[in-house]
Short mmCIF file of C-alpha atoms in Angstrom, two decimals:
data_model
loop_
_atom_site.label_atom_id
_atom_site.label_comp_id
_atom_site.label_asym_id
_atom_site.label_seq_id
_atom_site.Cartn_x
_atom_site.Cartn_y
_atom_site.Cartn_z
CA VAL A 47 -153.66 99.09 68.39
CA GLY A 48 -152.38 100.22 71.79
CA LEU A 49 -149.88 102.66 70.29
CA GLY A 50 -152.49 103.99 67.86
CA LEU A 51 -154.96 104.58 70.68
CA ALA A 52 -152.29 106.19 72.89
CA ALA A 53 -151.38 108.56 70.03
CA ASP A 54 -155.03 109.44 69.42
CA LEU A 55 -155.58 110.17 73.12
CA GLY A 56 -152.35 112.15 73.18
CA MET A 57 -153.55 114.39 70.36
CA ARG A 58 -156.66 115.11 72.47
CA GLY A 59 -154.61 115.90 75.59
CA THR A 60 -155.98 112.91 77.48
CA PRO A 61 -153.45 111.38 79.94
CA CYS A 62 -152.86 107.68 79.41
CA LEU A 63 -150.41 104.94 80.31
CA LEU A 64 -149.53 102.11 77.92
CA ILE A 65 -148.23 98.84 79.37
CA GLU A 66 -146.21 96.47 77.16
CA GLN A 67 -144.45 93.37 78.47
CA THR A 68 -141.76 93.28 75.75
CA ASP A 69 -139.11 95.90 75.00
CA GLY A 70 -141.18 96.95 71.98
CA THR A 71 -138.77 95.69 69.34
CA ILE A 72 -140.34 93.84 66.40
CA TYR A 73 -137.86 91.12 65.47
CA HIS A 74 -139.99 89.10 63.04
CA PRO A 75 -142.07 90.55 60.17
CA ARG A 76 -145.84 90.53 60.46
CA ALA A 77 -148.86 92.65 59.42
CA ASN A 78 -147.39 93.52 56.02
CA THR A 79 -150.29 95.65 54.74
CA VAL A 80 -151.58 98.89 56.26
CA ASN A 81 -155.05 99.13 54.75
CA SER A 82 -156.83 102.26 53.51
CA ARG A 83 -158.85 102.78 56.69
CA THR A 84 -155.72 102.64 58.83
CA MET A 85 -153.97 104.99 56.39
CA GLU A 86 -156.86 107.43 56.90
CA PHE A 87 -156.01 107.40 60.61
CA CYS A 88 -152.34 107.93 59.73
CA ARG A 89 -153.36 110.88 57.54
CA ARG A 90 -155.20 112.45 60.48
CA TRP A 91 -152.24 111.80 62.78
CA GLY A 92 -149.83 113.40 60.27
CA ILE A 93 -147.73 110.27 59.61
CA ALA A 94 -149.17 109.02 56.29
CA LYS A 95 -146.20 110.30 54.28
CA GLU A 96 -143.73 108.58 56.61
CA VAL A 97 -145.66 105.30 56.38
CA ARG A 98 -145.72 105.48 52.56
CA GLU A 99 -141.96 106.04 52.47
CA SER A 100 -141.03 103.39 55.04
CA GLY A 101 -142.24 100.21 53.37
CA ALA A 102 -141.81 98.82 49.88
CA PRO A 103 -140.81 101.41 47.22
CA PRO A 104 -143.84 103.04 45.54
CA ASP A 105 -142.93 101.52 42.16
CA PHE A 106 -142.67 97.95 43.50
CA PRO A 107 -145.52 95.99 41.90
CA PRO A 108 -148.23 94.81 44.36
CA THR A 109 -148.88 91.79 42.13
CA ILE A 110 -150.06 88.43 43.51
CA VAL A 111 -148.68 85.34 41.75
CA TYR A 112 -149.95 81.78 42.16
CA ALA A 113 -147.42 79.08 41.25
CA THR A 114 -146.35 75.55 42.11
CA SER A 115 -143.12 77.16 43.38
CA LEU A 116 -140.74 79.89 42.27
CA HIS A 117 -138.88 77.29 40.19
CA GLY A 118 -142.10 75.60 39.04
CA TYR A 119 -145.13 76.61 36.99
CA GLU A 120 -147.09 79.85 37.14
CA LEU A 121 -150.83 79.22 37.54
CA ALA A 122 -152.34 82.72 37.75
CA ARG A 123 -151.60 86.32 38.66
CA ILE A 124 -153.61 89.25 39.99
CA GLU A 125 -152.59 92.86 39.43
CA ARG A 126 -153.64 95.27 42.19
CA PRO A 127 -153.39 98.85 40.89
CA THR A 128 -155.10 100.28 43.99
CA HIS A 129 -152.25 99.25 46.35
CA GLY A 130 -149.37 101.60 47.11
CA GLY A 131 -148.45 104.95 45.66
CA HIS A 132 -149.88 108.42 46.26
CA LYS A 133 -152.84 108.80 43.89
CA PRO A 134 -156.22 108.96 45.71
CA LEU A 135 -158.92 106.37 45.06
CA PRO A 136 -162.56 107.23 44.24
CA THR A 137 -163.56 106.16 47.77
CA THR A 138 -160.64 107.42 49.88
CA PRO A 139 -157.66 109.79 49.70
CA GLU A 140 -155.40 107.04 51.06
CA ARG A 141 -154.40 103.80 49.41
CA SER A 142 -153.36 100.62 51.19
CA GLN A 143 -149.60 100.61 51.76
CA ARG A 144 -147.14 97.75 52.21
CA CYS A 145 -145.38 98.87 55.39
CA ASN A 146 -144.50 95.96 57.62
CA GLN A 147 -144.89 96.20 61.38
CA ILE A 148 -141.08 96.23 61.64
CA TRP A 149 -141.27 99.86 60.44
CA PHE A 150 -144.89 100.76 61.21
CA ASP A 151 -144.59 100.06 64.94
CA PRO A 152 -141.62 102.44 65.51
CA ILE A 153 -143.47 105.19 63.61
CA LEU A 154 -146.46 104.83 65.94
CA ARG A 155 -144.15 104.65 68.95
CA ARG A 156 -142.44 107.94 68.06
CA LEU A 157 -145.82 109.57 67.52
CA ALA A 158 -147.30 108.34 70.83
CA SER A 159 -144.21 109.28 72.83
CA SER A 160 -144.21 112.82 71.39
CA PHE A 161 -147.15 113.80 73.64
CA ASP A 162 -146.41 114.87 77.22
CA CYS A 163 -149.65 113.31 78.47
CA VAL A 164 -148.74 109.84 77.15
CA LYS A 165 -146.48 107.52 79.12
CA LEU A 166 -145.15 104.30 77.59
CA ARG A 167 -144.01 101.52 79.93
CA TYR A 168 -142.10 98.76 78.19
CA ASP A 169 -140.77 95.62 79.92
CA CYS A 170 -143.81 95.89 82.17
CA ARG A 171 -146.35 93.06 82.38
CA PHE A 172 -150.05 93.52 83.09
CA GLU A 173 -151.15 90.93 85.67
CA SER A 174 -154.75 91.53 86.74
CA PHE A 175 -157.37 94.16 87.58
CA GLU A 176 -160.30 94.80 89.88
CA ARG A 177 -163.04 97.39 90.19
CA GLU A 178 -163.04 99.82 93.07
CA GLY A 179 -166.01 102.21 93.00
CA ASP A 180 -165.75 104.28 89.83
CA ALA A 181 -162.09 103.36 89.36
CA VAL A 182 -160.24 100.39 87.94
CA ILE A 183 -157.21 99.07 89.84
CA ALA A 184 -154.59 97.46 87.60
CA TYR A 185 -151.72 95.34 88.93
CA VAL A 186 -148.54 95.25 86.86
CA THR A 187 -145.01 93.91 87.30
CA ASP A 188 -141.89 95.84 86.32
CA LEU A 189 -139.87 93.05 84.67
CA ALA A 190 -136.51 94.75 85.18
CA SER A 191 -136.85 95.06 88.96
CA GLY A 192 -139.54 92.45 89.63
CA ARG A 193 -141.50 95.10 91.53
CA ARG A 194 -145.28 94.71 91.59
CA GLU A 195 -147.24 97.96 91.24
CA ARG A 196 -150.82 99.04 91.86
CA ILE A 197 -152.23 101.59 89.39
CA ALA A 198 -155.58 103.37 89.84
CA THR A 199 -157.25 104.58 86.65
CA ARG A 200 -160.64 105.64 85.30
CA TYR A 201 -160.57 103.25 82.34
CA LEU A 202 -158.77 100.06 81.38
CA ILE A 203 -158.65 99.34 77.65
CA ASP A 204 -157.62 95.89 76.43
CA CYS A 205 -155.49 95.98 73.23
CA SER A 206 -153.70 92.70 73.86
CA GLY A 207 -155.49 90.25 71.58
CA GLY A 208 -157.11 86.88 72.06
CA HIS A 209 -154.73 85.59 74.74
CA SER A 210 -155.57 88.42 77.12
CA GLY A 211 -156.64 87.59 80.65
CA ILE A 212 -158.90 90.66 80.72
CA GLY A 213 -161.56 89.07 78.57
CA LYS A 214 -161.55 85.91 80.65
CA THR A 215 -161.91 87.94 83.85
CA LEU A 216 -164.94 89.71 82.35
CA GLY A 217 -166.48 86.39 81.39
CA ILE A 218 -165.93 86.82 77.65
CA ARG A 219 -165.46 83.41 76.08
CA GLN A 220 -164.12 82.38 72.71
CA GLU A 221 -165.98 79.72 70.77
CA GLY A 222 -164.83 77.24 68.15
CA ARG A 223 -161.57 75.37 67.68
CA PRO A 224 -158.68 76.95 69.62
CA VAL A 225 -156.15 75.96 66.91
CA LEU A 226 -157.08 76.21 63.22
CA SER A 227 -153.67 75.38 61.81
CA TYR A 228 -149.99 75.21 62.69
CA HIS A 229 -147.95 77.84 60.88
CA LEU A 230 -144.24 78.38 60.39
CA ASN A 231 -142.76 81.71 59.27
CA ILE A 232 -139.20 81.89 57.95
CA PHE A 233 -137.59 85.34 57.76
CA LEU A 234 -134.79 85.45 55.20
CA LYS A 235 -132.59 87.81 53.23
CA VAL A 236 -132.06 87.33 49.49
CA LYS A 237 -131.11 90.40 47.49
CA GLU A 238 -133.23 90.92 44.34
CA LEU A 239 -134.71 87.45 44.45
CA TRP A 240 -136.75 88.20 41.31
CA ASN A 241 -133.57 87.96 39.23
CA ARG A 242 -133.27 84.28 40.22
CA HIS A 243 -136.60 83.03 38.82
CA ASP A 244 -138.96 83.66 35.88
CA LYS A 245 -142.09 84.82 37.78
CA GLY A 246 -141.08 88.49 37.92
CA LYS A 247 -141.42 90.98 40.76
CA ALA A 248 -144.45 90.48 42.98
CA ALA A 249 -145.55 91.39 46.49
CA PHE A 250 -147.10 87.96 47.20
CA TYR A 251 -146.39 84.50 45.82
CA PHE A 252 -148.79 81.73 46.83
CA PHE A 253 -147.66 78.14 46.31
CA ILE A 254 -150.02 75.35 45.29
CA ASP A 255 -149.42 71.75 44.23
CA LYS A 256 -151.53 68.60 43.95
CA SER A 257 -151.93 68.53 47.75
CA GLY A 258 -153.39 72.07 47.79
CA ASP A 259 -151.97 75.39 48.93
CA TYR A 260 -148.89 74.80 51.07
CA GLY A 261 -147.17 78.14 51.52
CA SER A 262 -146.50 81.73 50.57
CA LEU A 263 -143.65 84.16 49.99
CA ILE A 264 -144.08 87.85 50.83
CA GLU A 265 -141.74 90.73 50.09
CA ILE A 266 -140.97 92.89 53.12
CA ASP A 267 -138.83 95.81 51.91
CA GLY A 268 -138.99 95.48 48.12
CA ASN A 269 -135.30 94.66 48.02
CA GLU A 270 -133.81 91.83 50.08
CA LEU A 271 -136.12 90.91 52.99
CA TRP A 272 -138.69 88.12 52.52
CA ARG A 273 -140.97 85.95 54.61
CA ILE A 274 -141.91 82.38 53.77
CA GLY A 275 -145.03 81.02 55.44
CA VAL A 276 -146.02 77.34 55.43
CA HIS A 277 -148.74 75.54 57.35
CA GLY A 278 -149.73 72.05 58.43
CA ASP A 279 -149.32 69.53 61.24
CA ASP A 280 -145.63 69.12 60.29
CA TYR A 281 -144.98 72.47 61.99
CA ARG A 282 -146.57 71.66 65.32
CA ASP A 283 -143.12 71.52 66.95
CA GLU A 284 -140.07 73.77 66.75
CA PRO A 285 -138.46 73.10 63.35
CA GLY A 286 -134.85 72.01 62.94
CA GLU A 287 -132.33 73.50 60.53
CA GLU A 288 -132.82 70.65 58.05
CA GLN A 289 -136.59 71.15 57.97
CA VAL A 290 -136.20 74.91 57.46
CA ARG A 291 -133.81 74.37 54.53
CA SER A 292 -136.23 71.85 53.05
CA VAL A 293 -139.06 74.40 53.18
CA ILE A 294 -136.89 77.05 51.49
CA ALA A 295 -135.86 74.61 48.76
CA ARG A 296 -139.48 73.58 48.11
CA CYS A 297 -140.75 77.15 47.85
CA ILE A 298 -137.96 79.09 46.15
CA GLY A 299 -135.24 76.57 45.16
CA SER A 300 -132.16 74.97 46.65
CA ASP A 301 -129.64 77.12 44.71
CA ILE A 302 -130.79 80.38 46.31
CA PRO A 303 -128.02 81.87 48.52
#
């Protein structure tokens, strides 16, 4: 969201500074689908073609399969002809695309950094802010040097999600249970996994047994990268190697290299 906003401001010639506490590298797959509305933004920014070509191949089926496991029984499947590809839909010129954040984030980063009026500061942590007349004073820390900096700006925009301290400072409170479920993601590489089971190629596999739904398998690049997701109180703590192997065996089989 921050990179998208920085790019949009850059296209309008509006100076802005983006603060990000990490180095910007996405190490673990997340946000696998770029929906039609976001693709409409990408179309306006001139990067829609790059997004379409950076994720799963256009001919990779966006099918959803429900099964007890990859080596178990198929329960149902849903075909999704409106996902992926280039053909417009009746409601929009842009289809949803499967382009994981591993590739989508660098595309946005290159776009945002292409504007002279946009400055990206990575390895820089936002600490706090205060109002001073018509200005906002932000305090940040350069993580490489440890130097604390004071930045005066007209606007401060919070794109940092639910854990942000900005909302708390403004008195914005979240309601409800703070933790809905404990979730474990396993990022793995298995080339052409569909040749090792009888469920066929699919973008999503959801696993269900007599205890209910227990996990999912999502393709990342349409070739060899996959993400297993499982949930439950068993994953409250950091998993060990044995537990990870057990999850893989339950979802996709123990004979998968």
